[in-house]
Coordinates of N, CA and C and ligand atoms in Angstrom, one line a residue:
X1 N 40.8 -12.5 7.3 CA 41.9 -13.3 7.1 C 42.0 -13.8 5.6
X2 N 41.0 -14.2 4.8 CA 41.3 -14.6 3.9 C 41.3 -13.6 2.5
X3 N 40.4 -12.4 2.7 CA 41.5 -11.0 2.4 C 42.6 -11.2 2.1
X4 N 43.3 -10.7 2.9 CA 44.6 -10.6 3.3 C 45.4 -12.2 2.7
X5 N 45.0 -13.2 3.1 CA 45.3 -14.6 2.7 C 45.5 -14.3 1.0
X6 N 44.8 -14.1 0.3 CA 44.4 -14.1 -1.2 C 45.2 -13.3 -1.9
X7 N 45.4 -11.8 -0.9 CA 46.2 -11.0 -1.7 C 47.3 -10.6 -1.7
X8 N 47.9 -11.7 -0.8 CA 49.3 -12.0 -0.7 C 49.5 -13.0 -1.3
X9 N 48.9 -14.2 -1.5 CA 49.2 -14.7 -2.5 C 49.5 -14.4 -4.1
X10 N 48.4 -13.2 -4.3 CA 48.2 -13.1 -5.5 C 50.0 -11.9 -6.0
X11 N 49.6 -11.2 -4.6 CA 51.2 -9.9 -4.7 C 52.3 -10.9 -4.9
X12 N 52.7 -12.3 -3.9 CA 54.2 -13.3 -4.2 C 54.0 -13.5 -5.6
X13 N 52.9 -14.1 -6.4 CA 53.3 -14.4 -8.0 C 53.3 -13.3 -9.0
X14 N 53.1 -12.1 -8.6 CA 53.4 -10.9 -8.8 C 55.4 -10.1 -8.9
X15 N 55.6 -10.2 -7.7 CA 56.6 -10.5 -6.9 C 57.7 -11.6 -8.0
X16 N 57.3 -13.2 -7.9 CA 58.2 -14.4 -8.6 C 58.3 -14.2 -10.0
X17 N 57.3 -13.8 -10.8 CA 56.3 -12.9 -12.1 C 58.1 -12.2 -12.2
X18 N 57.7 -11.0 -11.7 CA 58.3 -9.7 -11.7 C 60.1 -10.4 -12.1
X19 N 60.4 -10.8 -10.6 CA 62.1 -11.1 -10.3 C 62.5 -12.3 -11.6
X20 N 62.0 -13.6 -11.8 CA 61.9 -14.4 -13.2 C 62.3 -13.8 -14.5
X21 N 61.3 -12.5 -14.7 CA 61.3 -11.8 -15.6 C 62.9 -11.2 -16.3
X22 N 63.4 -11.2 -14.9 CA 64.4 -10.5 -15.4 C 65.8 -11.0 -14.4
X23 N 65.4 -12.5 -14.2 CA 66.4 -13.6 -13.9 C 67.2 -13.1 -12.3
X24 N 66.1 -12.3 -11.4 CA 66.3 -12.3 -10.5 C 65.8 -13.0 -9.6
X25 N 66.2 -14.2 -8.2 CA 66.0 -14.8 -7.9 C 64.9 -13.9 -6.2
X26 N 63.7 -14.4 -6.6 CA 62.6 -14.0 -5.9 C 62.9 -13.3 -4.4
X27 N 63.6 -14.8 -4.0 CA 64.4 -14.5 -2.3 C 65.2 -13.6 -2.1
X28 N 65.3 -13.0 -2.8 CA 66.5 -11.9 -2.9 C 65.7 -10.3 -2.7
X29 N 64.0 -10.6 -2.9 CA 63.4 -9.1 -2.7 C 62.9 -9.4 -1.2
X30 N 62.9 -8.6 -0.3 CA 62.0 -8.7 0.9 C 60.9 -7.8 0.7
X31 N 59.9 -8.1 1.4 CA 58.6 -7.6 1.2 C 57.8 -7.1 2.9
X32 N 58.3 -5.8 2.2 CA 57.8 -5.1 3.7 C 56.1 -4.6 3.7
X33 N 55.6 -4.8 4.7 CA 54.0 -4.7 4.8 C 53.8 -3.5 5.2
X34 N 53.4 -2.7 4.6 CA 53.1 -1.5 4.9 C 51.5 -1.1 5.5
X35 N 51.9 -1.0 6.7 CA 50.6 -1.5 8.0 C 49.9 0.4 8.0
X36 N 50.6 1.1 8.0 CA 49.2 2.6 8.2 C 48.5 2.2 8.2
X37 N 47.6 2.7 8.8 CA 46.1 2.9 8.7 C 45.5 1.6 8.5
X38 N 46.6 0.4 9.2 CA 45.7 -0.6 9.2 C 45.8 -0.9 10.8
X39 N 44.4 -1.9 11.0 CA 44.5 -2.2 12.3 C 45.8 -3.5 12.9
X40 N 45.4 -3.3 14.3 CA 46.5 -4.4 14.7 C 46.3 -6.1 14.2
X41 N 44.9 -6.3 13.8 CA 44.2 -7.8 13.9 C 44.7 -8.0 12.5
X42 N 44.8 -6.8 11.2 CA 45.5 -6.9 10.4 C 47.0 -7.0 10.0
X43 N 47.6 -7.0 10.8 CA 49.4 -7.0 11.4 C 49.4 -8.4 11.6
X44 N 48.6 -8.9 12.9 CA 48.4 -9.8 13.3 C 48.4 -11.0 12.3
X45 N 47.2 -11.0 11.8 CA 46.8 -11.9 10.2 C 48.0 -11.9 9.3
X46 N 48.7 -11.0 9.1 CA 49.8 -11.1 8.1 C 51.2 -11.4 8.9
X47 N 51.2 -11.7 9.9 CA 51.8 -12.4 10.8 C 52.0 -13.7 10.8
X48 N 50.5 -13.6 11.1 CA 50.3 -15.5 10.8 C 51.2 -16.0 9.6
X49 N 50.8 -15.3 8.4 CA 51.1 -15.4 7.1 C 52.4 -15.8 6.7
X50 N 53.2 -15.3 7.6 CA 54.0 -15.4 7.7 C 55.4 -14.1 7.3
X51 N 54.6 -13.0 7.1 CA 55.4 -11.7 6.8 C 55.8 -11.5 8.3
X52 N 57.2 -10.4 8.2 CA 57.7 -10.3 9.3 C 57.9 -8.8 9.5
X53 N 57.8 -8.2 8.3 CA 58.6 -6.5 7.9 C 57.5 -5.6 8.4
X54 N 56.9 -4.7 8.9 CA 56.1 -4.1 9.0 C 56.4 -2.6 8.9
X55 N 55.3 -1.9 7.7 CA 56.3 -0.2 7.7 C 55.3 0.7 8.6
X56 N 55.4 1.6 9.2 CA 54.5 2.7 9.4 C 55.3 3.9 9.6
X57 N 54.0 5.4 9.2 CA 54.7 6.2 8.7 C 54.5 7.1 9.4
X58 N 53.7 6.8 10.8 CA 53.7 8.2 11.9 C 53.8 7.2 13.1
X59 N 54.5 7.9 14.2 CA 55.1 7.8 15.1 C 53.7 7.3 16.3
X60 N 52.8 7.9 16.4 CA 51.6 8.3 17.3 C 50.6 7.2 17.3
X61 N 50.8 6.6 15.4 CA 49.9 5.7 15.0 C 50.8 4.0 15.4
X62 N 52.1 4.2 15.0 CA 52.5 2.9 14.9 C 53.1 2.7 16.4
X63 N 53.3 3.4 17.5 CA 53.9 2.9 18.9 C 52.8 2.2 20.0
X64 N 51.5 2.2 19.8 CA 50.3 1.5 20.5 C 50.4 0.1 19.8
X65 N 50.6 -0.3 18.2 CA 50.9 -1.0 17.7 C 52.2 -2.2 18.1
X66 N 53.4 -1.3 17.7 CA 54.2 -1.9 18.4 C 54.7 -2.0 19.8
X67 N 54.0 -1.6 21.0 CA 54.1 -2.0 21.5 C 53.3 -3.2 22.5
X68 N 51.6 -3.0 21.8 CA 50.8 -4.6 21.3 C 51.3 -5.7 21.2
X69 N 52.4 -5.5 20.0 CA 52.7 -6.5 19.3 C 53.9 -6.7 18.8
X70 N 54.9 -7.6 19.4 CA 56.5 -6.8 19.0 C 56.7 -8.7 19.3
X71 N 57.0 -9.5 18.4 CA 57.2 -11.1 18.6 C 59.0 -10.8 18.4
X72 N 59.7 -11.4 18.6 CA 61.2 -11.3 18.9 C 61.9 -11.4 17.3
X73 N 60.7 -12.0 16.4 CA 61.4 -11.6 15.0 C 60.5 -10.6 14.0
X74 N 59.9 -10.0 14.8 CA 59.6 -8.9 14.1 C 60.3 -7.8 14.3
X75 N 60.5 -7.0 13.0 CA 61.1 -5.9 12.1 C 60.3 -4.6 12.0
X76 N 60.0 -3.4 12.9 CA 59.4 -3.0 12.7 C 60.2 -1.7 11.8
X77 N 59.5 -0.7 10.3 CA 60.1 -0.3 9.8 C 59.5 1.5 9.9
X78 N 60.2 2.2 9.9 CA 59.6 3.7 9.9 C 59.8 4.3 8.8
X79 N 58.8 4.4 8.2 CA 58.9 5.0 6.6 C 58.4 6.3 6.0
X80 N 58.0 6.9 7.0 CA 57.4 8.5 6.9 C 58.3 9.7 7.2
X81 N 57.4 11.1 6.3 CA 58.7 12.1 7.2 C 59.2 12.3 8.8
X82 N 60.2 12.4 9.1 CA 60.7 12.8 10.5 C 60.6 14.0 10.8
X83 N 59.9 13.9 12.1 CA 60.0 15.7 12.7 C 61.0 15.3 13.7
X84 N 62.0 16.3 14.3 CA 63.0 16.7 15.1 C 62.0 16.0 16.8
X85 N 61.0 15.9 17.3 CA 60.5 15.7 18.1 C 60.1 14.4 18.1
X86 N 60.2 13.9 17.0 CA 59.7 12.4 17.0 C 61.2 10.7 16.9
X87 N 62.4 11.8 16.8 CA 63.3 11.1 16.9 C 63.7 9.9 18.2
X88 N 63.3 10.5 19.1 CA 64.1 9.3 20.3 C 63.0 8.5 20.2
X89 N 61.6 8.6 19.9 CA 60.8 7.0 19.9 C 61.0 6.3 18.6
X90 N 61.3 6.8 17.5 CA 61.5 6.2 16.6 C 63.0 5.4 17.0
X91 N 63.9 6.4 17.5 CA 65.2 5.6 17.7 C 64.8 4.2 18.7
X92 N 64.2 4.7 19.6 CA 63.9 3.2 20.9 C 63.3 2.4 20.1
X93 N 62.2 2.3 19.1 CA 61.4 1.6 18.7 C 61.2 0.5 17.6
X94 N 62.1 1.3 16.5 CA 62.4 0.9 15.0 C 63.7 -0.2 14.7
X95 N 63.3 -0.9 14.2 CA 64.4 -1.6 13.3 C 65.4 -0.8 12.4
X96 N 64.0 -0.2 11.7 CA 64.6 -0.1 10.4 C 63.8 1.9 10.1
X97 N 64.9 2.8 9.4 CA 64.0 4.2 9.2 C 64.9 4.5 7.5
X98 N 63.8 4.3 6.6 CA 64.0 4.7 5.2 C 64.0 6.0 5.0
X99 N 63.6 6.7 5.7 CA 62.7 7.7 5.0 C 64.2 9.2 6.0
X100 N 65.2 9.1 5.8 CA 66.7 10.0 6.3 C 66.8 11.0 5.0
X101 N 66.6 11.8 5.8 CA 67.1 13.4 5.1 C 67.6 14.2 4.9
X102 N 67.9 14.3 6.2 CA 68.3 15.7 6.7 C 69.3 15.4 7.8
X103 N 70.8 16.4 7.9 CA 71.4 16.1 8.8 C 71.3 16.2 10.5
X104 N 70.4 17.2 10.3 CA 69.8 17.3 12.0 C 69.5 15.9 12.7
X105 N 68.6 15.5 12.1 CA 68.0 14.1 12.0 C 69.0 12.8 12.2
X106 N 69.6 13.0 11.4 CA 70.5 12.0 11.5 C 71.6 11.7 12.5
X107 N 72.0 13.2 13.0 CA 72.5 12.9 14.3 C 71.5 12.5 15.6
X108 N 70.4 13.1 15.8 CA 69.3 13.0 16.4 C 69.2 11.3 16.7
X109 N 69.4 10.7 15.7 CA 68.6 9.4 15.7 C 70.2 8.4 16.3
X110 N 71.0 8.8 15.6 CA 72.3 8.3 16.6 C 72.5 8.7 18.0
X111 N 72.5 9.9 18.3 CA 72.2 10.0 19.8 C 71.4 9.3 20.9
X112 N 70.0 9.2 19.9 CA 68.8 9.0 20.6 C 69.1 7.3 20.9
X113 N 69.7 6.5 20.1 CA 69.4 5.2 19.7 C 70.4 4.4 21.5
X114 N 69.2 4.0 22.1 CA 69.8 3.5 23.4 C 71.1 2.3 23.1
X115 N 72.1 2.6 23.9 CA 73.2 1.2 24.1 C 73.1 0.5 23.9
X116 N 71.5 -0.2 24.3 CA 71.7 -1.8 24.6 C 71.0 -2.3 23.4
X117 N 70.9 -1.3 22.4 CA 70.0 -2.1 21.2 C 71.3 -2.0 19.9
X118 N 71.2 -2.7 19.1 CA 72.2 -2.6 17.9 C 72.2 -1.5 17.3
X119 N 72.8 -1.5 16.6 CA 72.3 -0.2 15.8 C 71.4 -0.2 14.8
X120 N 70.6 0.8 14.9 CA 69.4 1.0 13.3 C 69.9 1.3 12.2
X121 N 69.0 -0.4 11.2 CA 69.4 0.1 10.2 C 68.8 1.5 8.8
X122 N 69.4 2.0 8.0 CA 69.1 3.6 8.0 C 68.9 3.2 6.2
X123 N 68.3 4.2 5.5 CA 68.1 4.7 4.4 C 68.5 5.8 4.2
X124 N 68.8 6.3 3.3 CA 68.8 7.7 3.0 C 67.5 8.2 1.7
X125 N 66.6 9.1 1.5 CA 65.6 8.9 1.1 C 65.9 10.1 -0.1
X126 N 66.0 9.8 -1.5 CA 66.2 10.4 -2.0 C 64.6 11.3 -3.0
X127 N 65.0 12.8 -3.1 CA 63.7 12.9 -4.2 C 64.5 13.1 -5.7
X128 N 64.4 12.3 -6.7 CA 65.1 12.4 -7.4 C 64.3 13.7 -8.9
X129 N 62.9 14.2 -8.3 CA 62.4 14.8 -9.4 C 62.6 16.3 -8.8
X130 N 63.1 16.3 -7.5 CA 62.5 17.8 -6.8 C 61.3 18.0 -6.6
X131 N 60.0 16.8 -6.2 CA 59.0 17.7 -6.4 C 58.8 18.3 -4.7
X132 N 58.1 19.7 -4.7 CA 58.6 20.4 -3.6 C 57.4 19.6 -2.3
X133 N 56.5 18.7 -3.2 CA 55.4 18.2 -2.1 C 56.7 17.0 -0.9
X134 N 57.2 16.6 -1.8 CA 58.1 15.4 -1.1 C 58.8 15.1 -0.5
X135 N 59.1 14.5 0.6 CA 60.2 14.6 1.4 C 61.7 14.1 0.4
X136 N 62.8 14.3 1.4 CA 64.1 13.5 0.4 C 64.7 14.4 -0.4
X137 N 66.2 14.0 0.1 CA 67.1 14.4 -0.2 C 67.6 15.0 -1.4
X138 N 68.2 15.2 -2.1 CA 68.8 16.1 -3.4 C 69.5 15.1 -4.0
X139 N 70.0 14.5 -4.7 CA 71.2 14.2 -5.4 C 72.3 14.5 -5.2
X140 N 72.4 15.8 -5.0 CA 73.6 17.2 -4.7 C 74.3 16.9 -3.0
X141 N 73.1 16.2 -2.4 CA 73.0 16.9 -0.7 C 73.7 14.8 -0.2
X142 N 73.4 14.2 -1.5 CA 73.8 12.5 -1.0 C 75.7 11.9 -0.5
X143 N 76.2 12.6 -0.8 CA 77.2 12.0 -0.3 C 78.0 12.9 0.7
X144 N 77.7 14.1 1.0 CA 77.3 14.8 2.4 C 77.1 13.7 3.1
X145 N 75.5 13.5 3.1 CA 74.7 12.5 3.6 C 74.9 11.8 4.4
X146 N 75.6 10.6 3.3 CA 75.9 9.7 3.8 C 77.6 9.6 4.1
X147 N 78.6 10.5 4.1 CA 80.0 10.1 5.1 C 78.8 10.5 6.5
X148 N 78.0 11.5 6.6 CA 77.6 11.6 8.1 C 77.3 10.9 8.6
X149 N 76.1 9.9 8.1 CA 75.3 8.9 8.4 C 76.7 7.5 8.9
X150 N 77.8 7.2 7.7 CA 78.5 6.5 8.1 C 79.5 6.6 8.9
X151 N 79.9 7.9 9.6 CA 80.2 8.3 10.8 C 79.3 8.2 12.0
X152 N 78.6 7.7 11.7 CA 77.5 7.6 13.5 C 77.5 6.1 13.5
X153 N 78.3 5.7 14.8 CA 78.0 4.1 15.3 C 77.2 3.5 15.6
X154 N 75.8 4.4 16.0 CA 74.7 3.8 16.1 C 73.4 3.6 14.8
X155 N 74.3 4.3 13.7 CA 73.7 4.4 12.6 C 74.0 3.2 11.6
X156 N 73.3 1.9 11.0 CA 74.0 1.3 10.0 C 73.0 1.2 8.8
X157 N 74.2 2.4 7.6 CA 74.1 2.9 6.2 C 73.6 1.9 5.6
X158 N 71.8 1.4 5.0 CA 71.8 -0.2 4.5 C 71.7 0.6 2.5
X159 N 71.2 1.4 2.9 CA 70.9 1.7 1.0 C 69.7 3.6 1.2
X160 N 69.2 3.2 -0.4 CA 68.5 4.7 -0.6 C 67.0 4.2 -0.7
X161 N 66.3 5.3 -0.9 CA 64.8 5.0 -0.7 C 64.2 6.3 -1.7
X162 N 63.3 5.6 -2.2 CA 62.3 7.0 -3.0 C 61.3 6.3 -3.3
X163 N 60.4 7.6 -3.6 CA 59.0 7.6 -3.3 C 58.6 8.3 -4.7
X164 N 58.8 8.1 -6.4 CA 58.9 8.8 -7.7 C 57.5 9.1 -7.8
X165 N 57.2 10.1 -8.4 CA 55.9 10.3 -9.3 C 55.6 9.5 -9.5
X166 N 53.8 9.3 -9.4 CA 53.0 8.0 -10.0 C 52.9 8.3 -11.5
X167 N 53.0 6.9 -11.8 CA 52.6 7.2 -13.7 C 52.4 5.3 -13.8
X168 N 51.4 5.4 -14.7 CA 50.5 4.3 -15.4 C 52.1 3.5 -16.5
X169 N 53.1 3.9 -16.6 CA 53.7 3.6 -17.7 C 54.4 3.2 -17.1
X170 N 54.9 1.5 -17.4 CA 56.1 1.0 -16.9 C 57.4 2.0 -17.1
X171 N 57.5 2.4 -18.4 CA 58.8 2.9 -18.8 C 59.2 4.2 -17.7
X172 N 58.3 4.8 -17.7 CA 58.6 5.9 -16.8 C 58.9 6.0 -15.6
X173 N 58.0 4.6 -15.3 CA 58.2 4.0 -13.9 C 59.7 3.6 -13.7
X174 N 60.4 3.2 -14.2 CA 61.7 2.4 -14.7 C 62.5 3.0 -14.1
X175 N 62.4 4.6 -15.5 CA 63.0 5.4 -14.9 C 63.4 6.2 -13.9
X176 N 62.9 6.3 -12.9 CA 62.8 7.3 -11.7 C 64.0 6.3 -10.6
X177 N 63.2 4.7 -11.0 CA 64.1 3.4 -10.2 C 65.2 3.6 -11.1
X178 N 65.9 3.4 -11.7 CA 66.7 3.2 -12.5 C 67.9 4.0 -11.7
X179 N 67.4 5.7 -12.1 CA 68.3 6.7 -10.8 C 68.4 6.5 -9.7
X180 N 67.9 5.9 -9.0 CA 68.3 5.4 -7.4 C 69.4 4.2 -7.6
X181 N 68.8 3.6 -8.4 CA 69.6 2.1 -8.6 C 71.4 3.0 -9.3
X182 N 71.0 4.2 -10.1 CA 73.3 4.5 -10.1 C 73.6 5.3 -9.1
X183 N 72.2 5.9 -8.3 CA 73.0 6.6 -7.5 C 73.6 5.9 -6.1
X184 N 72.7 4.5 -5.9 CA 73.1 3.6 -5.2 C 74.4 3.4 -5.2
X185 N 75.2 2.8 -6.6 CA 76.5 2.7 -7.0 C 77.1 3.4 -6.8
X186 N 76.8 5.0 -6.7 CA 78.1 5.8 -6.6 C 78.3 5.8 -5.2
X187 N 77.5 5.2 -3.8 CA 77.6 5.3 -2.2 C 78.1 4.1 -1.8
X188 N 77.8 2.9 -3.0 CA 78.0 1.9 -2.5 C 79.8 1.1 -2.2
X189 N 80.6 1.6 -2.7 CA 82.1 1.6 -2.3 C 82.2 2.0 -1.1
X190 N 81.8 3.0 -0.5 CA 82.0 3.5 0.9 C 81.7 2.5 2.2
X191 N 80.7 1.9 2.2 CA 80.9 0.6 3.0 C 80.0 -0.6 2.4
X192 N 80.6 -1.7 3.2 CA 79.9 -3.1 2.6 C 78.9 -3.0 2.8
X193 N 77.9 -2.9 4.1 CA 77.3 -2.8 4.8 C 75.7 -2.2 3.9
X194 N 76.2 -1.7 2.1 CA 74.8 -1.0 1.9 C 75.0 -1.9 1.0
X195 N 73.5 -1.9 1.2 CA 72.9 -3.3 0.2 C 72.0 -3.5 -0.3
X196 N 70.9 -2.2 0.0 CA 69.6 -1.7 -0.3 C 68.8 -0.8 -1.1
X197 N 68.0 -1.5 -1.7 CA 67.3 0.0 -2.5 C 65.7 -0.3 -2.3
X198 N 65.0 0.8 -1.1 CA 63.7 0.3 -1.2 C 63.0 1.3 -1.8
X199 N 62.3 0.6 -3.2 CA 61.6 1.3 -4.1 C 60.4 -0.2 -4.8
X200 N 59.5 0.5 -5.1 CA 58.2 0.2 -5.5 C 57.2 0.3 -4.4
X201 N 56.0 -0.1 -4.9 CA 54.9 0.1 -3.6 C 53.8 -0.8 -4.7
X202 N 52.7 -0.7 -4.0 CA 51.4 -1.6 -5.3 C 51.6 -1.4 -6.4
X203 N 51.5 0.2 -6.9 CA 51.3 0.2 -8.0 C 52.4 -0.3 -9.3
X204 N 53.4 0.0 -8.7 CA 54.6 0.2 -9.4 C 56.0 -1.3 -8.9
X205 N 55.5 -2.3 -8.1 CA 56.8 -3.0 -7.7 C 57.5 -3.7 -9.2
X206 N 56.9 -4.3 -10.4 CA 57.4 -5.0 -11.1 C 58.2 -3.6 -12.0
X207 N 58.5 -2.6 -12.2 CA 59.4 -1.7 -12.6 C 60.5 -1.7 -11.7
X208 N 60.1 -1.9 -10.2 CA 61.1 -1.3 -9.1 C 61.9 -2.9 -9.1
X209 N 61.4 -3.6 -9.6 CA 62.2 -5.1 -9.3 C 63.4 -5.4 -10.4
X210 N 62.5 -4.9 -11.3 CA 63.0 -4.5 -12.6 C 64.6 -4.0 -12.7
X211 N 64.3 -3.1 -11.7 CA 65.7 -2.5 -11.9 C 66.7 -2.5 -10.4
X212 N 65.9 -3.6 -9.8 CA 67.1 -4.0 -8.5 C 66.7 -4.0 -7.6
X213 N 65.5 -3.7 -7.1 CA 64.7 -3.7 -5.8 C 65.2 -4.3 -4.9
X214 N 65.6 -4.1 -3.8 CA 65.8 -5.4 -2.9 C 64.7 -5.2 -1.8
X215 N 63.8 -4.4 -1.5 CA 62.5 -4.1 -0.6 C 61.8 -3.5 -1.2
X216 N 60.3 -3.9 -1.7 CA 59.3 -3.3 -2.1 C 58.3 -2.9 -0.6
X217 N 58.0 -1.8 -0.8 CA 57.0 -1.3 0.6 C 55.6 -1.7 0.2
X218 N 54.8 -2.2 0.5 CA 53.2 -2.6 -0.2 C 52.5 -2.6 0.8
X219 N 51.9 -1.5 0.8 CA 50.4 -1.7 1.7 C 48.7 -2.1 1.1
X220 N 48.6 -1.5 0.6 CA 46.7 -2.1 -0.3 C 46.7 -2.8 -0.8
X221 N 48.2 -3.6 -1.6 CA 47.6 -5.0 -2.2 C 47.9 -5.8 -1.2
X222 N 47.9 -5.2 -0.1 CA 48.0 -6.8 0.6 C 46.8 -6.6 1.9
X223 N 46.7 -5.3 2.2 CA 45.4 -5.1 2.8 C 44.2 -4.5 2.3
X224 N 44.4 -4.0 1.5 CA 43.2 -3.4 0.9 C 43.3 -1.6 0.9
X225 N 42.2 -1.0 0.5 CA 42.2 0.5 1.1 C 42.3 1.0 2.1
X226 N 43.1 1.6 2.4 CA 43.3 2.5 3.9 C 41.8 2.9 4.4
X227 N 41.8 2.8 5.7 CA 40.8 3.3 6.5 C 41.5 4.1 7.5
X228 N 40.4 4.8 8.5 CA 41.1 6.2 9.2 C 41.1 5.2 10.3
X229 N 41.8 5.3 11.3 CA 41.8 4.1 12.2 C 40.7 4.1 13.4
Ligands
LIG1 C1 51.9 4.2 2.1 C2 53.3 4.0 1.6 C3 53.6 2.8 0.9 C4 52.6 1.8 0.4 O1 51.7 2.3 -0.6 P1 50.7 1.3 -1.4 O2 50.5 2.0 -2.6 O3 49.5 1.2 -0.5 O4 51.4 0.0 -1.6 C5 54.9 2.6 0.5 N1 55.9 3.5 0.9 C6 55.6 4.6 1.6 C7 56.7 5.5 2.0 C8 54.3 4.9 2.0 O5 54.0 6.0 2.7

């Protein structure tokens, strides 16, 4: 507990640090917990804490989880690649899926997403370097994308997502956020409804805030190093 206690504290002045810096008002970033490969007593504890966002990035790992532990204002978020077979639990399950790519998928997850729940809200996940390890969309393939995605009623368009090359250098770091943050712009006319850019992680959130963040994903600084579960 007090782990976890300490380095959430130490991530919010990090976080206030960051948004200050650049006359953005703190409350305006949400901070999603990025739970992989952590246990449930650790979900739990950052619960207490008072976090509510929780991300996980495989389907197998995070549904024993959420369905443990699902309090009526928890958010649970899906932030990994999608296989075609993993779509209807992710659609019953999730809040929130960053990680949209592909159009198969996207209709998949509109079909799958049962009646009685609102609609999921969606990312579209861009790779803005091409590297071929990575999941995420093209630049070329985004506004395709997203009329499709904003044609599915069970779909609601919130913003883009990327996952940039690690690098030690703020500036470069900047950069990679920076291109999400215009390409955001050019989707964001199309409906009110997008309002998101989730970019940063530990290493990197004061560049990603830097340039507009409205969800930073953080998993180790707030739990530590991944363990195999
Ligand atoms: C694991 C993961 C994170 C968190 O990474 P940390 O470096 O531990 O903060 C963020 N986003 C995605 C998509 C991830 O898979």
């Amino acid at each position: 507990m007090s782990t976890i206690k300490d380095n959430l504290s130490t991530l919010k002045n990090r976080i206030e640090t960051a948004a200050n810096a650049c006359h953005r008002s703190p409350s305006s970033i949400k901070l999603l917990a990025v739970s992989k490969k952590h246990s449930l007593s650790d979900i739990q504890t950052a619960y207490q804490l008072g976090l509510r966002d929780f991300g996980e990035n495989q389907v197998q790992e995070a549904l024993p989880k959420i369905q443990a532990f699902s309090p009526s204002d928890i958010q649970w978020h899906f932030i990994g690649p999608i296989q075609s077979n993993k779509t209807a639990k992710i659609a019953q399950h999730f809040h929130w899926v960053h990680s949209l790519c592909r159009a198969d998928i996207i209709q998949r997850l509109n079909n799958q997403r049962p009646d009685d729940l609102s609609p999921i809200n969606v990312c579209i996940q861009l790779n803005l370097t091409s590297e071929a390890t990575k999941s995420g969309a093209s630049l070329a393939e985004l506004v395709e994308l997203t009329h499709l995605t904003l044609s599915c009623p069970k779909l609601r368009l919130r913003g883009l997502m990327c996952i940039p090359k690690t690098s030690q250098h703020f500036d470069e770091q900047r950069q990679a956020f920076h291109q999400l943050a215009e390409a955001l712009k050019t989707i964001k006319p199309l409906s009110k409804a997008i309002d998101t850019l989730s970019m940063g992680m530990s290493g990197d959130l004061e560049a990603a805030i830097t340039e507009g963040a409205t969800i930073v994903r953080v998993g180790s600084a707030i739990f530590g190093q991944r363990t195999t579960l």
